[in-house]
XYZ file of C-alpha atoms in Angstrom:
382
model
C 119.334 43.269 -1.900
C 119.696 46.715 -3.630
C 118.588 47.610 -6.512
C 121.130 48.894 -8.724
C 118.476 50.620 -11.254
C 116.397 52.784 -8.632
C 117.476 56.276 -9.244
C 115.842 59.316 -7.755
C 116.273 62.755 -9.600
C 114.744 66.373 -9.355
C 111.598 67.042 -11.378
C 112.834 68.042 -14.615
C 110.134 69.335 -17.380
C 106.278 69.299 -17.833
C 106.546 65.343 -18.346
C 108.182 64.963 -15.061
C 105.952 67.003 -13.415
C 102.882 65.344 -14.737
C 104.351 61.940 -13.493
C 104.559 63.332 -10.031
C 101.263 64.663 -9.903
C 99.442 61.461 -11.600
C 101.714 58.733 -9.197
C 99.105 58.676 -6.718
C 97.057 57.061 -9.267
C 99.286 54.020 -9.198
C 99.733 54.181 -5.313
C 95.681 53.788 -4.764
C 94.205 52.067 -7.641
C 93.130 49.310 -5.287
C 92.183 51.926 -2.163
C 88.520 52.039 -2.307
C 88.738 55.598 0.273
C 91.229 57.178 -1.659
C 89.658 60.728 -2.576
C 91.779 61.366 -6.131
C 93.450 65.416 -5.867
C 91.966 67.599 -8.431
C 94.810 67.841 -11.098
C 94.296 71.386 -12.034
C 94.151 72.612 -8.520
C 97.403 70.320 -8.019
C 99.164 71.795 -10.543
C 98.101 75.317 -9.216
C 99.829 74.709 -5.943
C 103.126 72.982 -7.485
C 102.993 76.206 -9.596
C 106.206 78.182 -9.025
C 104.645 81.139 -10.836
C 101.118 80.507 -9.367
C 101.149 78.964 -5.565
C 101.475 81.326 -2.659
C 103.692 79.766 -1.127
C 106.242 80.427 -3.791
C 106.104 84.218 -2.481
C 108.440 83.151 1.026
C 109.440 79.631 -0.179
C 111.717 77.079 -2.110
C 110.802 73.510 -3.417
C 112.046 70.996 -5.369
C 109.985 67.868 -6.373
C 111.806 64.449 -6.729
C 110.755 61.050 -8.808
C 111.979 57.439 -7.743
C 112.225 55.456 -10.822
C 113.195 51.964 -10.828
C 113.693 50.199 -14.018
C 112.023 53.102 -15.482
C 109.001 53.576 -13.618
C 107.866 55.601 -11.090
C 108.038 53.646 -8.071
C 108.044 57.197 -5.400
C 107.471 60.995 -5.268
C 108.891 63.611 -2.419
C 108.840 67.530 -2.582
C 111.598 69.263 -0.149
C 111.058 72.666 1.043
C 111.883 75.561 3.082
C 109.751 78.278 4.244
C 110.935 81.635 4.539
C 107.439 82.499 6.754
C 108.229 80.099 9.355
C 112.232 81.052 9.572
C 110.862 84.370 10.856
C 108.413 82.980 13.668
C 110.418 79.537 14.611
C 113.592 78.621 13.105
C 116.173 78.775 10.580
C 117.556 75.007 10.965
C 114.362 73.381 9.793
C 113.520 72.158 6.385
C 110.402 70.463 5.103
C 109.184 67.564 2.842
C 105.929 66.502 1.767
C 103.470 65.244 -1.399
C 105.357 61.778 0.069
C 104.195 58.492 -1.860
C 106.108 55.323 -2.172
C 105.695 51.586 -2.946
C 105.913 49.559 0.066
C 109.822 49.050 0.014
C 111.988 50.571 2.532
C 115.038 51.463 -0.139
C 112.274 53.378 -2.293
C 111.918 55.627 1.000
C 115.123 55.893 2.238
C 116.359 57.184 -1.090
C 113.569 59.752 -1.323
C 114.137 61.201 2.106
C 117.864 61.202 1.467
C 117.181 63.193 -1.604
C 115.130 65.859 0.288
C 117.375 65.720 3.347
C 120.596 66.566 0.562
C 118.597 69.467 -0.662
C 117.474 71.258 2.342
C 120.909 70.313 3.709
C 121.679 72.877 1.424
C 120.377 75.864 2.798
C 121.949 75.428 5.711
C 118.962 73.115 7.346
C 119.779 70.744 9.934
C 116.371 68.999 10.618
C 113.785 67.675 7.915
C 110.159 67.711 9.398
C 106.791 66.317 7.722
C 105.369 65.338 5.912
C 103.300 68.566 5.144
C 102.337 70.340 2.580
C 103.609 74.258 1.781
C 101.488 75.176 4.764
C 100.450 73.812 8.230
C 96.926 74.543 6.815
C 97.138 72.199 4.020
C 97.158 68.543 3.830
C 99.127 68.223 7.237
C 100.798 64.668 9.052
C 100.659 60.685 7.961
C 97.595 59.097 8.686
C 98.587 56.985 11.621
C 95.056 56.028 12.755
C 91.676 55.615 11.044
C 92.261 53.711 8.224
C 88.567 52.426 8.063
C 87.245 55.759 6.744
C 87.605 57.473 4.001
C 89.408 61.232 4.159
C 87.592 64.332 5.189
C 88.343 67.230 2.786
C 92.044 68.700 2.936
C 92.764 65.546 4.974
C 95.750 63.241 4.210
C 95.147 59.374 3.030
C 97.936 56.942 2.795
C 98.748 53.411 3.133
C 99.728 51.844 6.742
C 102.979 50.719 5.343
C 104.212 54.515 5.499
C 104.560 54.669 8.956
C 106.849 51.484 8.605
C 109.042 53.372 5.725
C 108.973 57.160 8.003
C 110.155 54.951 10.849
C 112.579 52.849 9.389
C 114.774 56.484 8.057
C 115.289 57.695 12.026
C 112.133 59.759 11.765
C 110.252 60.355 15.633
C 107.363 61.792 16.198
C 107.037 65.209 16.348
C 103.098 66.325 17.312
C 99.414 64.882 16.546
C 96.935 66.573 15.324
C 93.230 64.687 15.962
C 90.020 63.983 14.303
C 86.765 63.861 15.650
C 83.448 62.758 14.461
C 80.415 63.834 15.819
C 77.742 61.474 15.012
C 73.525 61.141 14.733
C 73.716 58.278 17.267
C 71.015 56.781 19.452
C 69.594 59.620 21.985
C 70.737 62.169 19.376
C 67.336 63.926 18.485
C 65.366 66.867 18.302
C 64.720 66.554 22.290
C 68.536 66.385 22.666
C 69.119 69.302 19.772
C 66.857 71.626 22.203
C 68.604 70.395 24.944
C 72.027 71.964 23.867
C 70.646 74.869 22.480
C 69.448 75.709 25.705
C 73.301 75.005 27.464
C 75.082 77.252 24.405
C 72.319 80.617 24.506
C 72.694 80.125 28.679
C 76.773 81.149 27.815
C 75.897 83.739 25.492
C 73.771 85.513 27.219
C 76.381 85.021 30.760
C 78.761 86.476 28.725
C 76.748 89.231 26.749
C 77.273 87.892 22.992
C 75.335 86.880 20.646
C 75.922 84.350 17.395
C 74.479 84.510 13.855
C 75.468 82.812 11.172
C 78.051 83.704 8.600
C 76.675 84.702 5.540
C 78.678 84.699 1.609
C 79.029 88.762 2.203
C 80.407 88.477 5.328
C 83.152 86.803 3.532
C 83.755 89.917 1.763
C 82.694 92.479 4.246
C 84.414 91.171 7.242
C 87.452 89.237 5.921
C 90.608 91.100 6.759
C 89.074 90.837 10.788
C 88.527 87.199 10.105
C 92.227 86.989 9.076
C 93.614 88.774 11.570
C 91.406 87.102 14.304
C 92.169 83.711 12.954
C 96.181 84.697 13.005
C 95.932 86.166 16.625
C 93.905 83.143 17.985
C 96.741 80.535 16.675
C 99.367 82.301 17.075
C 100.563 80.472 19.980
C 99.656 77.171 18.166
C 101.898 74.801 17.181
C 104.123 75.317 14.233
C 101.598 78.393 13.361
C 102.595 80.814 10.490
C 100.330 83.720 9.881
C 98.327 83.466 6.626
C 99.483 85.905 4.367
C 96.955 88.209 2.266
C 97.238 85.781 -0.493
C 97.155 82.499 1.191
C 93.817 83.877 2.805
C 92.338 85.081 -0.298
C 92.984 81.872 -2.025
C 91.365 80.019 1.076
C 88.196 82.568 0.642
C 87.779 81.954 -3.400
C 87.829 77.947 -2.871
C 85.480 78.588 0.289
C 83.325 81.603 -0.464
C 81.107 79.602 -2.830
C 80.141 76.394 -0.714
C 79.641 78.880 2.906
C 76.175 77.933 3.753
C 74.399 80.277 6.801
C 73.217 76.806 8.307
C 76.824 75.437 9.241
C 78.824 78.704 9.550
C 78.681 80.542 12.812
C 80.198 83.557 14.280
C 79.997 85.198 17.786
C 79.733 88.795 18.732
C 80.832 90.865 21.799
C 78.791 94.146 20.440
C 80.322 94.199 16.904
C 83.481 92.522 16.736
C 83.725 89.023 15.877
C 85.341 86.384 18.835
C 84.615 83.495 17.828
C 83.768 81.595 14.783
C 83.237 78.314 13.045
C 83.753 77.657 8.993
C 82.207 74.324 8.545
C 81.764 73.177 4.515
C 80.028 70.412 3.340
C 82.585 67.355 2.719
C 83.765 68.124 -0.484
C 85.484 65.671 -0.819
C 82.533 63.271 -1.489
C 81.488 64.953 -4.605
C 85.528 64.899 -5.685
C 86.042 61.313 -5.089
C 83.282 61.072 -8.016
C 85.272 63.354 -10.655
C 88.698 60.920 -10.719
C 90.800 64.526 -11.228
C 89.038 66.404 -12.808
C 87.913 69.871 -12.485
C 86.188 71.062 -15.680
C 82.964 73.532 -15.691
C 80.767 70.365 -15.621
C 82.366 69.065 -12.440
C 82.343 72.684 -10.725
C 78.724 72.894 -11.331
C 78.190 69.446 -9.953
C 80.140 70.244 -6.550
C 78.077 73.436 -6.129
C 75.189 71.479 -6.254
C 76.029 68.984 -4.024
C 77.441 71.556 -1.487
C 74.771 73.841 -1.678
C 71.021 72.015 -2.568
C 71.618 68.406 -2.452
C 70.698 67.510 1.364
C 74.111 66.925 3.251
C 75.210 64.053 4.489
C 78.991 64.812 6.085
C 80.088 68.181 6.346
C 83.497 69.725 7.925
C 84.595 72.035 10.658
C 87.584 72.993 9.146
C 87.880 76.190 11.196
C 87.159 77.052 14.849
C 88.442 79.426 17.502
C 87.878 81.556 19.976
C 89.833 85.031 20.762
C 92.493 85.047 23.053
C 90.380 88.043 25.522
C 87.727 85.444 25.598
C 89.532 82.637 25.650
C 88.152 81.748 29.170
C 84.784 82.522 28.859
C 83.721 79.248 27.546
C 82.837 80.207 23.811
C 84.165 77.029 22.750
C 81.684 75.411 24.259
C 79.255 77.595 22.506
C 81.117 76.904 19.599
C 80.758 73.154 19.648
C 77.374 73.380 20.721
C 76.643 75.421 17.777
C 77.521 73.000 15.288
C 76.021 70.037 16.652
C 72.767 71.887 17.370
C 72.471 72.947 13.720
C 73.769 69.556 12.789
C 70.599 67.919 14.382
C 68.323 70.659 14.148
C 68.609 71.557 10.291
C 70.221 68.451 8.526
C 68.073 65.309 9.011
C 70.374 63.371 6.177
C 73.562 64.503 7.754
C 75.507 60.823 9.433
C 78.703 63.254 10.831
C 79.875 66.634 11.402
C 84.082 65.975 10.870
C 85.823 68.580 13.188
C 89.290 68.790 12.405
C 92.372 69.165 12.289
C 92.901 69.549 16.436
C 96.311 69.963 17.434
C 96.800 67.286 20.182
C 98.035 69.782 22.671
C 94.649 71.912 23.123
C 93.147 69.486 25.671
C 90.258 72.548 26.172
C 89.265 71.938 22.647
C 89.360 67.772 22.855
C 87.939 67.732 26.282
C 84.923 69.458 25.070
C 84.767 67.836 22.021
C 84.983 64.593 23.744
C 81.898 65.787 25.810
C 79.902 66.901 23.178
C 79.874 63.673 21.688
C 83.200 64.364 19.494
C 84.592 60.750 18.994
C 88.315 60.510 18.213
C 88.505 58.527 15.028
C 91.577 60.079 12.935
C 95.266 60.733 14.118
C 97.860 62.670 11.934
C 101.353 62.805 12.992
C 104.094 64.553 11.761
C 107.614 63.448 12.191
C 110.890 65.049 12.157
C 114.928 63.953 12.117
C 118.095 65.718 12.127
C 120.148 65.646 9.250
């Protein structure tokens, strides 16, 4: 039966906006792998003034409220960026909570389906955040775990509620795990090593590890190598200047030589790896909160405490050497260091892999890579 008193309106005020960025608080109280968002990093990103995405986009946040209280949250967007590389009929939504009743949802995804439906969109994809980068997809599979940093986390119900608007599937993107299992020693580390400097030396490159001042030194080629490798990606948008500099001062910090790789062909950089210790399990501790105490504490963690999960948030190989089996040497790469150099370390995370590079799953898959988190994004026209 409908409820007369559920009302959803725009985001109206620093009261409002609080209340959207605190809901998931009342979504996962009970969720014992719920990672809590840092607030003031939140805030950053909802930020018209502040986020970089407010450079070549438009949002509007929305609040459910039933009786009063919060019952949902949904941001609606469109992205100037990706009308120049894909389309101009698509809008977006995104930062999508609800309690686990289908009228909640409906009326949230009406109210961002309304609003895009005003710039002339005619299909409302997500959920995603401001970039395909971000937070990306509903967790479809893999509840037993708990999120991987600048993974999503929700309920299973939210499927149910995406479904239940007309919403179909649009593309996966995968999860693996790579895991210290049985037969997974030093024996086996040596083993690999031997298989990735066999197709480095085949193909005349060498690797090294990626040091804080190559951050500096060498990132416009990282940009532009990382925007020319996905470029032909799905739903790929070139980082902009800023969106890459923001990615390098969260990053820059935490980069520790012993997980970062790249590979050379003389001088110039084809292939790399970023791969940051899981941040997210020093964040889970701080409930929000971001203050000097808790920035010291993650730097800690990150960069003397030994690791125990860590995060390939970043791999690829240039397109001119796309078939010359660097990914391999990629892959073998991190797992080699991963046994070699971190006896304390239970997984290497390697994510987010869009579903259709089956070069990239295969050999994950045969390196060990076990499939254990699916995010799916969803569209419907409007």
């Amino acid at each position: 039966m409908t409820d007369l008193t559920l009302t959803v309106a725009p985001v109206d005020g620093e009261a409002d906006l609080d209340a959207f960025i605190r809901y998931p608080w009342e979504i996962y109280r009970d969720d014992p792998l719920w990672v809590p968002p840092l607030l003031s990093m939140q805030r950053d990103v909802l930020d018209r003034k502040k986020g970089p995405f407010f450079e070549f986009g438009q949002a509007q946040y929305f609040l459910a409220r039933r009786n009063g209280r919060v019952v949902g949250r949904i941001s609606a967007h469109v992205n100037g960026l990706y009308e120049q590389y894909h389309d101009t009929e698509t809008g977006f939504f995104g930062f999508f909570e609800s309690e686990n009743n289908p009228e909640t949802a409906h009326a949230l995804f009406d109210a961002a389906a309304a609003w895009v439906r005003g710039f002339g969109k005619v299909k409302l994809h997500g959920p995603l955040s401001f970039s395909i980068y971000d937070e990306v997809g509903l967790l479809v599979e893999g509840f037993d775990s708990p999120p991987s940093m600048m993974q999503t986390h929700n309920p299973p119900y939210y499927e149910d509620l995406v479904l239940s608007w007309g919403f179909a599937k649009t593309f996966d993107w995968y999860a693996y795990r790579i895991s210290r299992g049985p037969g997974r020693d030093t024996a086996d580390a040596d083993k690999l090593a031997r298989m990735r400097d066999a197709i480095l030396k085949r193909q005349r490159c060498t690797i090294q590890p990626i040091e804080r001042k190559d951050f500096a030194k060498r990132g416009p080629q990282i940009k532009e190598l990382f925007n020319d490798i996905w470029s032909k990606n799905w739903g790929h948008i070139p980082l902009t200047d800023r969106q890459f500099r923001d990615i390098f001062v969260t990053l820059q910090p935490l980069v520790r030589p012993d997980l970062e790789s790249m590979i050379l062909d003389g001088d110039d950089i084809v292939a790399f790896s970023v791969v940051s210790p899981d941040m997210n399990r020093s964040v889970k501790k701080f409930n929000g909160k971001f203050g000097w105490w808790q920035k010291l504490q993650l730097l800690y963690d990150c960069r003397v405490r030994p690791l125990t999960h860590c995060r390939a948030i970043i791999m690829g190989v240039a397109k001119t050497h796309q078939w010359k089996r660097l990914h391999h040497a990629i892959i073998l790469n991190i797992v080699v260091n991963f046994l070699q150099n971190h006896p304390t370390m239970e997984y290497c995370d390697c994510s987010l892999i869009p579903e259709s590079l089956e070069q990239w799953n295969k050999t994950l898959r045969d390196y060990g890579g076990e499939r254990y988190k699916v995010f799916r994004l969803y569209d419907r026209s409007i």
